[in-house]
Amino acid sequence: MANPLRPEVVRLYKNLLYLGREYPKGGDYFRDRLRAAFTKNKWVQEPEQIRALIARGQFVARELEALYYLRKYRAMKKRYYEE
Amino acid sequence: MSGRVLVGVKRVIDYAVKIRVKPDNSGIVTDGVKHSMNPFCEIAVEEAVKMKEKKLIKEVVAVSCGPQQSQETIRTALAMGADRGIHVEVSGKDYETLGPLQVSKIMAALAKKEDAQLIILGKQAIDDDCNQTGQMTAALLDWPQGTFASEVSLEGDKIKVVREIDGGLETIKINTPAVLTADLRLNTPRYATLPNIMKAKKKKIANVKPADLGVDLTSRLEVLRVDEPPQRQAGMKVETVEDLVGKLKESGKV
């Protein structure tokens, strides 16, 4: 029987995969690690535990967005502003 | 007051890509290179979307001039929260000579057609670094301009703009309708997430030809040649102080 949280997990995976395409070390590097992280928790059944893992994944997504923003901001600052 | 804001978004080569000059010095290599939205345009979009979220304005319209692929850039703006897009189709020879003057003519014509209350642009694009489009648009429309904005607040029918100028900040108050150009510190642009990009596919992008707007795209500029910046000279090691002084004298530094 499919877990009711399954769509949410799949959405998280897709979202992270999309974010990972811009990863500084390359999309392939990120995808391998992403797959490993999801495979590791493949057999988790407890809904509570799954929710905690989804929250962790969403945290990683936010961190990635912040990383990309900072990287761009620093590049612009270095190029156009002398201080 | 229409409560409509036009935001200009430009498709440029991604900031992280190493730029290569064509062997014949006629331009840069753009084929098969990753493109994305100009970072300063992202800041402009974010500012307009924030205004809409605060209910200060009613509609955010993203405009881009360029070939078919410019629609991807408009999609990104729509995913960030713009309501609809206008794609001004310019391709081939016209796109190669498309400069700030031509774009500002298009923006001015669109502002009149759409009855815009405000135009927000990035202060400059990271490809040609012109920093002229906002100023020219304001001049063509005879509207006030708030350039290099690092803080914007709407106060009734006036706008307070804090501008980044050499060695400090300048605060001005201008009437609407007006043209604003975004500086780097204006805000933190949000990321166009995958679900939002999917949702943005439902939003409408109107296709417009420059001729429909009555804009003449002939350019008065001619690019003579494009060169790479000079390579940094390698340094060297010296053994003694005398050596150092000698080398410095040789190069005329002391």
Short mmCIF file of C-alpha atoms in Angstrom, two decimals:
data_model
loop_
_atom_site.label_atom_id
_atom_site.label_comp_id
_atom_site.label_asym_id
_atom_site.label_seq_id
_atom_site.Cartn_x
_atom_site.Cartn_y
_atom_site.Cartn_z
CA MET A 1 0.00 0.00 0.00
CA ALA A 2 1.35 3.40 -0.97
CA ASN A 3 2.21 5.71 1.87
CA PRO A 4 -0.07 8.79 2.04
CA LEU A 5 3.02 10.99 2.40
CA ARG A 6 4.50 9.67 -0.81
CA PRO A 7 3.40 12.60 -3.06
CA GLU A 8 4.96 15.04 -0.66
CA VAL A 9 8.27 13.14 -0.68
CA VAL A 10 8.26 12.97 -4.48
CA ARG A 11 7.58 16.72 -4.69
CA LEU A 12 10.47 17.42 -2.34
CA TYR A 13 12.77 15.21 -4.41
CA LYS A 14 11.79 16.96 -7.65
CA ASN A 15 12.23 20.36 -6.11
CA LEU A 16 15.68 19.51 -4.76
CA LEU A 17 16.69 17.95 -8.06
CA TYR A 18 15.70 21.16 -9.83
CA LEU A 19 17.60 23.31 -7.34
CA GLY A 20 20.64 21.07 -7.63
CA ARG A 21 21.11 21.84 -11.32
CA GLU A 22 22.84 25.06 -10.36
CA TYR A 23 25.00 23.52 -7.63
CA PRO A 24 28.59 24.88 -7.78
CA LYS A 25 30.08 21.38 -8.00
CA GLY A 26 27.70 20.44 -10.80
CA GLY A 27 24.22 18.95 -11.11
CA ASP A 28 25.53 15.38 -11.38
CA TYR A 29 27.48 15.64 -8.13
CA PHE A 30 24.38 16.93 -6.38
CA ARG A 31 22.05 14.33 -7.90
CA ASP A 32 24.20 11.41 -6.78
CA ARG A 33 24.21 12.67 -3.19
CA LEU A 34 20.51 13.50 -3.29
CA ARG A 35 19.68 9.97 -4.46
CA ALA A 36 21.91 8.48 -1.76
CA ALA A 37 20.20 10.55 0.93
CA PHE A 38 16.73 9.51 -0.18
CA THR A 39 17.72 5.84 -0.64
CA LYS A 40 19.18 5.74 2.84
CA ASN A 41 15.77 6.51 4.35
CA LYS A 42 13.86 4.36 1.90
CA TRP A 43 12.45 1.99 4.53
CA VAL A 44 11.29 4.60 7.04
CA GLN A 45 7.60 3.91 7.76
CA GLU A 46 6.68 6.06 10.81
CA PRO A 47 4.64 9.09 9.59
CA GLU A 48 6.21 11.25 12.31
CA GLN A 49 9.69 10.31 11.21
CA ILE A 50 8.86 10.88 7.53
CA ARG A 51 7.52 14.35 8.34
CA ALA A 52 10.72 15.18 10.21
CA LEU A 53 12.78 14.06 7.21
CA ILE A 54 10.62 16.15 4.82
CA ALA A 55 11.15 19.18 7.06
CA ARG A 56 14.88 18.54 6.90
CA GLY A 57 14.72 18.36 3.11
CA GLN A 58 12.83 21.64 2.96
CA PHE A 59 15.47 23.20 5.17
CA VAL A 60 18.16 22.05 2.73
CA ALA A 61 16.16 23.61 -0.14
CA ARG A 62 16.03 26.96 1.65
CA GLU A 63 19.74 26.76 2.39
CA LEU A 64 20.45 26.13 -1.30
CA GLU A 65 18.37 29.16 -2.33
CA ALA A 66 20.31 31.28 0.17
CA LEU A 67 23.60 29.88 -1.14
CA TYR A 68 22.74 30.77 -4.75
CA TYR A 69 21.59 34.25 -3.77
CA LEU A 70 24.80 34.96 -1.84
CA ARG A 71 26.96 33.62 -4.64
CA LYS A 72 25.29 35.93 -7.16
CA TYR A 73 25.31 38.90 -4.79
CA ARG A 74 29.03 38.49 -4.10
CA ALA A 75 29.84 38.14 -7.81
CA MET A 76 27.93 41.36 -8.58
CA LYS A 77 29.52 43.18 -5.68
CA LYS A 78 32.99 42.15 -6.71
CA ARG A 79 32.38 43.19 -10.31
CA TYR A 80 30.68 46.53 -9.85
CA TYR A 81 31.45 47.93 -6.40
CA GLU A 82 34.86 48.81 -5.00
CA GLU A 83 35.09 48.78 -1.22
CA MET B 1 -4.20 55.76 -11.47
CA SER B 2 -4.01 52.41 -13.17
CA GLY B 3 -1.86 50.72 -10.54
CA ARG B 4 0.05 49.00 -13.28
CA VAL B 5 3.81 48.55 -13.14
CA LEU B 6 5.98 47.62 -16.11
CA VAL B 7 9.16 45.72 -15.29
CA GLY B 8 11.86 45.27 -17.90
CA VAL B 9 13.68 41.95 -17.86
CA LYS B 10 16.68 41.19 -20.03
CA ARG B 11 17.98 37.80 -21.07
CA VAL B 12 21.75 37.79 -20.69
CA ILE B 13 24.53 35.23 -20.54
CA ASP B 14 24.53 33.73 -17.04
CA TYR B 15 26.79 35.54 -14.58
CA ALA B 16 28.73 32.38 -13.75
CA VAL B 17 29.69 31.63 -17.38
CA LYS B 18 33.15 32.49 -18.67
CA ILE B 19 32.66 34.85 -21.64
CA ARG B 20 34.52 33.97 -24.84
CA VAL B 21 35.19 36.42 -27.67
CA LYS B 22 34.63 35.26 -31.25
CA PRO B 23 37.91 34.66 -33.10
CA ASP B 24 37.14 37.45 -35.62
CA ASN B 25 36.57 40.00 -32.79
CA SER B 26 33.07 40.77 -34.06
CA GLY B 27 31.35 39.87 -30.80
CA ILE B 28 31.06 37.18 -28.14
CA VAL B 29 30.06 33.53 -28.39
CA THR B 30 26.38 33.14 -27.43
CA ASP B 31 25.48 29.80 -29.04
CA GLY B 32 25.07 26.94 -26.59
CA VAL B 33 25.86 29.19 -23.64
CA LYS B 34 23.67 29.23 -20.53
CA HIS B 35 21.46 32.31 -20.35
CA SER B 36 19.44 33.64 -17.43
CA MET B 37 17.75 36.80 -16.23
CA ASN B 38 19.99 39.80 -15.61
CA PRO B 39 20.58 39.96 -11.80
CA PHE B 40 19.57 43.62 -11.62
CA CYS B 41 16.32 42.83 -13.45
CA GLU B 42 15.61 40.17 -10.81
CA ILE B 43 15.88 42.89 -8.19
CA ALA B 44 13.48 45.08 -10.19
CA VAL B 45 10.94 42.23 -10.47
CA GLU B 46 11.20 41.50 -6.75
CA GLU B 47 10.54 45.15 -5.90
CA ALA B 48 7.42 45.26 -8.08
CA VAL B 49 6.13 41.97 -6.66
CA LYS B 50 6.71 43.23 -3.10
CA MET B 51 4.70 46.37 -3.90
CA LYS B 52 1.89 44.18 -5.19
CA GLU B 53 1.96 42.01 -2.07
CA LYS B 54 1.58 45.15 0.03
CA LYS B 55 -1.41 46.04 -2.20
CA LEU B 56 0.20 49.32 -3.23
CA ILE B 57 -0.22 48.46 -6.90
CA LYS B 58 -2.56 46.20 -8.82
CA GLU B 59 -0.66 44.53 -11.61
CA VAL B 60 2.93 43.67 -12.48
CA VAL B 61 3.71 43.28 -16.20
CA ALA B 62 7.07 41.80 -17.21
CA VAL B 63 8.45 43.00 -20.56
CA SER B 64 11.35 41.57 -22.51
CA CYS B 65 12.71 42.45 -25.95
CA GLY B 66 14.54 39.79 -27.89
CA PRO B 67 14.26 36.49 -29.76
CA GLN B 68 11.96 33.57 -28.95
CA GLN B 69 14.14 32.49 -26.00
CA SER B 70 13.36 35.74 -24.17
CA GLN B 71 10.06 34.12 -23.24
CA GLU B 72 11.97 31.90 -20.80
CA THR B 73 13.17 35.02 -19.03
CA ILE B 74 9.60 36.34 -18.90
CA ARG B 75 8.51 32.97 -17.47
CA THR B 76 11.06 33.36 -14.70
CA ALA B 77 9.61 36.78 -13.90
CA LEU B 78 6.11 35.29 -13.90
CA ALA B 79 7.30 32.54 -11.55
CA MET B 80 8.65 35.23 -9.22
CA GLY B 81 5.17 36.75 -9.06
CA ALA B 82 4.55 38.98 -12.10
CA ASP B 83 0.95 38.78 -13.38
CA ARG B 84 1.48 38.68 -17.12
CA GLY B 85 4.18 39.16 -19.71
CA ILE B 86 4.75 41.07 -22.92
CA HIS B 87 7.28 39.67 -25.34
CA VAL B 88 8.48 42.21 -27.88
CA GLU B 89 9.84 40.05 -30.64
CA VAL B 90 13.14 41.27 -32.02
CA SER B 91 15.31 38.77 -33.85
CA GLY B 92 18.14 38.38 -36.31
CA LYS B 93 19.94 41.51 -37.45
CA ASP B 94 17.75 43.83 -35.36
CA TYR B 95 18.57 41.89 -32.19
CA GLU B 96 22.30 42.20 -32.82
CA THR B 97 22.10 45.99 -32.97
CA LEU B 98 19.43 46.32 -30.26
CA GLY B 99 20.72 48.87 -27.76
CA PRO B 100 19.48 50.98 -24.85
CA LEU B 101 17.94 53.62 -27.14
CA GLN B 102 15.85 51.12 -29.08
CA VAL B 103 14.73 49.32 -25.90
CA SER B 104 13.81 52.58 -24.19
CA LYS B 105 11.72 53.59 -27.22
CA ILE B 106 9.88 50.27 -26.93
CA MET B 107 9.42 50.70 -23.16
CA ALA B 108 8.12 54.24 -23.61
CA ALA B 109 5.64 53.13 -26.27
CA LEU B 110 4.45 50.23 -24.09
CA ALA B 111 4.11 52.48 -21.03
CA LYS B 112 1.72 54.71 -22.99
CA LYS B 113 -0.17 51.78 -24.48
CA GLU B 114 -0.58 49.98 -21.15
CA ASP B 115 -1.22 53.19 -19.20
CA ALA B 116 1.53 52.30 -16.69
CA GLN B 117 1.95 54.16 -13.44
CA LEU B 118 5.50 53.08 -12.85
CA ILE B 119 8.38 51.48 -14.77
CA ILE B 120 11.00 49.55 -12.82
CA LEU B 121 14.19 48.44 -14.56
CA GLY B 122 17.52 47.07 -13.47
CA LYS B 123 20.16 49.79 -13.32
CA GLN B 124 22.25 48.00 -15.94
CA ALA B 125 22.68 44.66 -17.64
CA ILE B 126 25.68 42.49 -16.92
CA ASP B 127 26.38 41.89 -20.62
CA ASP B 128 26.79 45.36 -22.18
CA ASP B 129 26.97 47.33 -18.88
CA CYS B 130 25.32 50.31 -20.59
CA ASN B 131 23.34 51.72 -17.65
CA GLN B 132 21.27 53.93 -19.96
CA THR B 133 17.88 52.34 -20.59
CA GLY B 134 16.16 53.72 -17.48
CA GLN B 135 17.41 57.23 -18.00
CA MET B 136 16.52 57.26 -21.71
CA THR B 137 13.04 55.86 -21.04
CA ALA B 138 12.38 58.61 -18.50
CA ALA B 139 13.60 61.21 -20.97
CA LEU B 140 11.46 59.89 -23.84
CA LEU B 141 8.33 59.87 -21.65
CA ASP B 142 9.30 63.10 -19.89
CA TRP B 143 8.72 61.35 -16.54
CA PRO B 144 10.75 61.85 -13.35
CA GLN B 145 13.43 59.23 -12.68
CA GLY B 146 14.75 57.58 -9.53
CA THR B 147 17.91 55.80 -10.61
CA PHE B 148 20.20 53.50 -8.54
CA ALA B 149 17.43 52.99 -6.00
CA SER B 150 18.41 51.23 -2.79
CA GLU B 151 15.12 51.97 -1.03
CA VAL B 152 11.70 52.80 -2.49
CA SER B 153 8.53 53.78 -0.66
CA LEU B 154 5.24 54.88 -2.19
CA GLU B 155 3.69 57.86 -0.41
CA GLY B 156 0.34 58.63 -1.96
CA ASP B 157 0.98 59.81 -5.50
CA LYS B 158 4.63 60.51 -4.74
CA ILE B 159 7.56 58.12 -4.43
CA LYS B 160 10.43 58.47 -1.99
CA VAL B 161 13.62 57.01 -3.44
CA VAL B 162 16.92 56.57 -1.63
CA ARG B 163 19.63 56.58 -4.29
CA GLU B 164 23.13 55.17 -4.16
CA ILE B 165 25.52 57.89 -5.23
CA ASP B 166 29.29 58.25 -4.97
CA GLY B 167 30.24 58.20 -1.30
CA GLY B 168 26.74 58.15 0.18
CA LEU B 169 22.99 58.11 -0.21
CA GLU B 170 20.64 60.69 -1.64
CA THR B 171 16.93 60.81 -0.78
CA ILE B 172 14.57 62.28 -3.34
CA LYS B 173 10.81 62.56 -3.69
CA ILE B 174 9.36 62.32 -7.19
CA ASN B 175 5.89 62.37 -8.74
CA THR B 176 4.25 59.43 -10.44
CA PRO B 177 4.28 58.25 -13.14
CA ALA B 178 8.01 57.66 -12.85
CA VAL B 179 10.89 55.43 -13.91
CA LEU B 180 12.95 53.62 -11.27
CA THR B 181 16.16 51.67 -11.74
CA ALA B 182 17.18 49.10 -9.14
CA ASP B 183 20.58 48.99 -7.49
CA LEU B 184 22.11 45.87 -5.93
CA ARG B 185 21.05 46.57 -2.34
CA LEU B 186 17.38 47.32 -3.02
CA ASN B 187 16.15 43.87 -1.93
CA THR B 188 16.80 40.13 -1.93
CA PRO B 189 15.21 38.58 -5.03
CA ARG B 190 13.28 35.39 -4.37
CA TYR B 191 14.15 32.16 -6.12
CA ALA B 192 11.86 31.01 -8.93
CA THR B 193 10.98 27.59 -7.49
CA LEU B 194 9.87 24.62 -9.56
CA PRO B 195 6.19 24.67 -8.43
CA ASN B 196 6.01 28.40 -9.19
CA ILE B 197 7.53 27.90 -12.65
CA MET B 198 4.85 25.27 -13.33
CA LYS B 199 2.13 27.66 -12.17
CA ALA B 200 3.62 30.45 -14.28
CA LYS B 201 2.99 28.40 -17.42
CA LYS B 202 -0.70 29.27 -17.06
CA LYS B 203 -0.02 33.02 -17.09
CA LYS B 204 -0.32 34.85 -20.38
CA ILE B 205 2.51 36.26 -22.48
CA ALA B 206 1.40 38.67 -25.21
CA ASN B 207 3.48 38.79 -28.36
CA VAL B 208 4.13 42.24 -29.81
CA LYS B 209 6.16 43.39 -32.82
CA PRO B 210 8.15 46.65 -32.60
CA ALA B 211 6.34 47.81 -35.76
CA ASP B 212 2.97 47.47 -33.96
CA LEU B 213 4.26 49.98 -31.42
CA GLY B 214 5.50 52.29 -34.13
CA VAL B 215 9.10 51.98 -33.01
CA ASP B 216 11.99 52.32 -35.43
CA LEU B 217 14.83 49.97 -34.50
CA THR B 218 17.62 51.35 -36.65
CA SER B 219 20.80 51.74 -34.66
CA ARG B 220 23.19 54.64 -34.93
CA LEU B 221 26.00 52.67 -33.34
CA GLU B 222 28.53 50.45 -35.02
CA VAL B 223 30.59 47.91 -33.10
CA LEU B 224 34.14 48.14 -34.45
CA ARG B 225 35.67 45.29 -32.50
CA VAL B 226 35.35 43.32 -29.29
CA ASP B 227 38.46 42.33 -27.34
CA GLU B 228 39.17 40.28 -24.24
CA PRO B 229 40.53 42.22 -21.25
CA PRO B 230 44.35 42.19 -21.07
CA GLN B 231 45.89 39.18 -19.34
CA ARG B 232 47.39 39.78 -15.94
CA GLN B 233 51.21 39.71 -16.12
CA ALA B 234 52.93 37.03 -14.06
CA GLY B 235 54.82 38.18 -10.96
CA MET B 236 58.44 37.31 -10.13
CA LYS B 237 60.56 36.56 -7.09
CA VAL B 238 63.63 38.61 -6.15
CA GLU B 239 66.50 37.35 -3.94
CA THR B 240 67.70 40.49 -2.19
CA VAL B 241 66.63 44.03 -1.36
CA GLU B 242 69.11 45.39 -3.96
CA ASP B 243 67.46 43.23 -6.58
CA LEU B 244 64.05 44.55 -5.60
CA VAL B 245 65.15 48.19 -5.75
CA GLY B 246 66.87 47.52 -9.08
CA LYS B 247 63.74 45.95 -10.59
CA LEU B 248 61.54 48.75 -9.27
CA LYS B 249 63.86 51.37 -10.80
CA GLU B 250 63.88 49.45 -14.05
CA SER B 251 60.08 49.53 -14.26
CA GLY B 252 60.04 53.20 -13.29
CA LYS B 253 58.10 52.70 -10.05
CA VAL B 254 60.59 54.62 -7.81
#
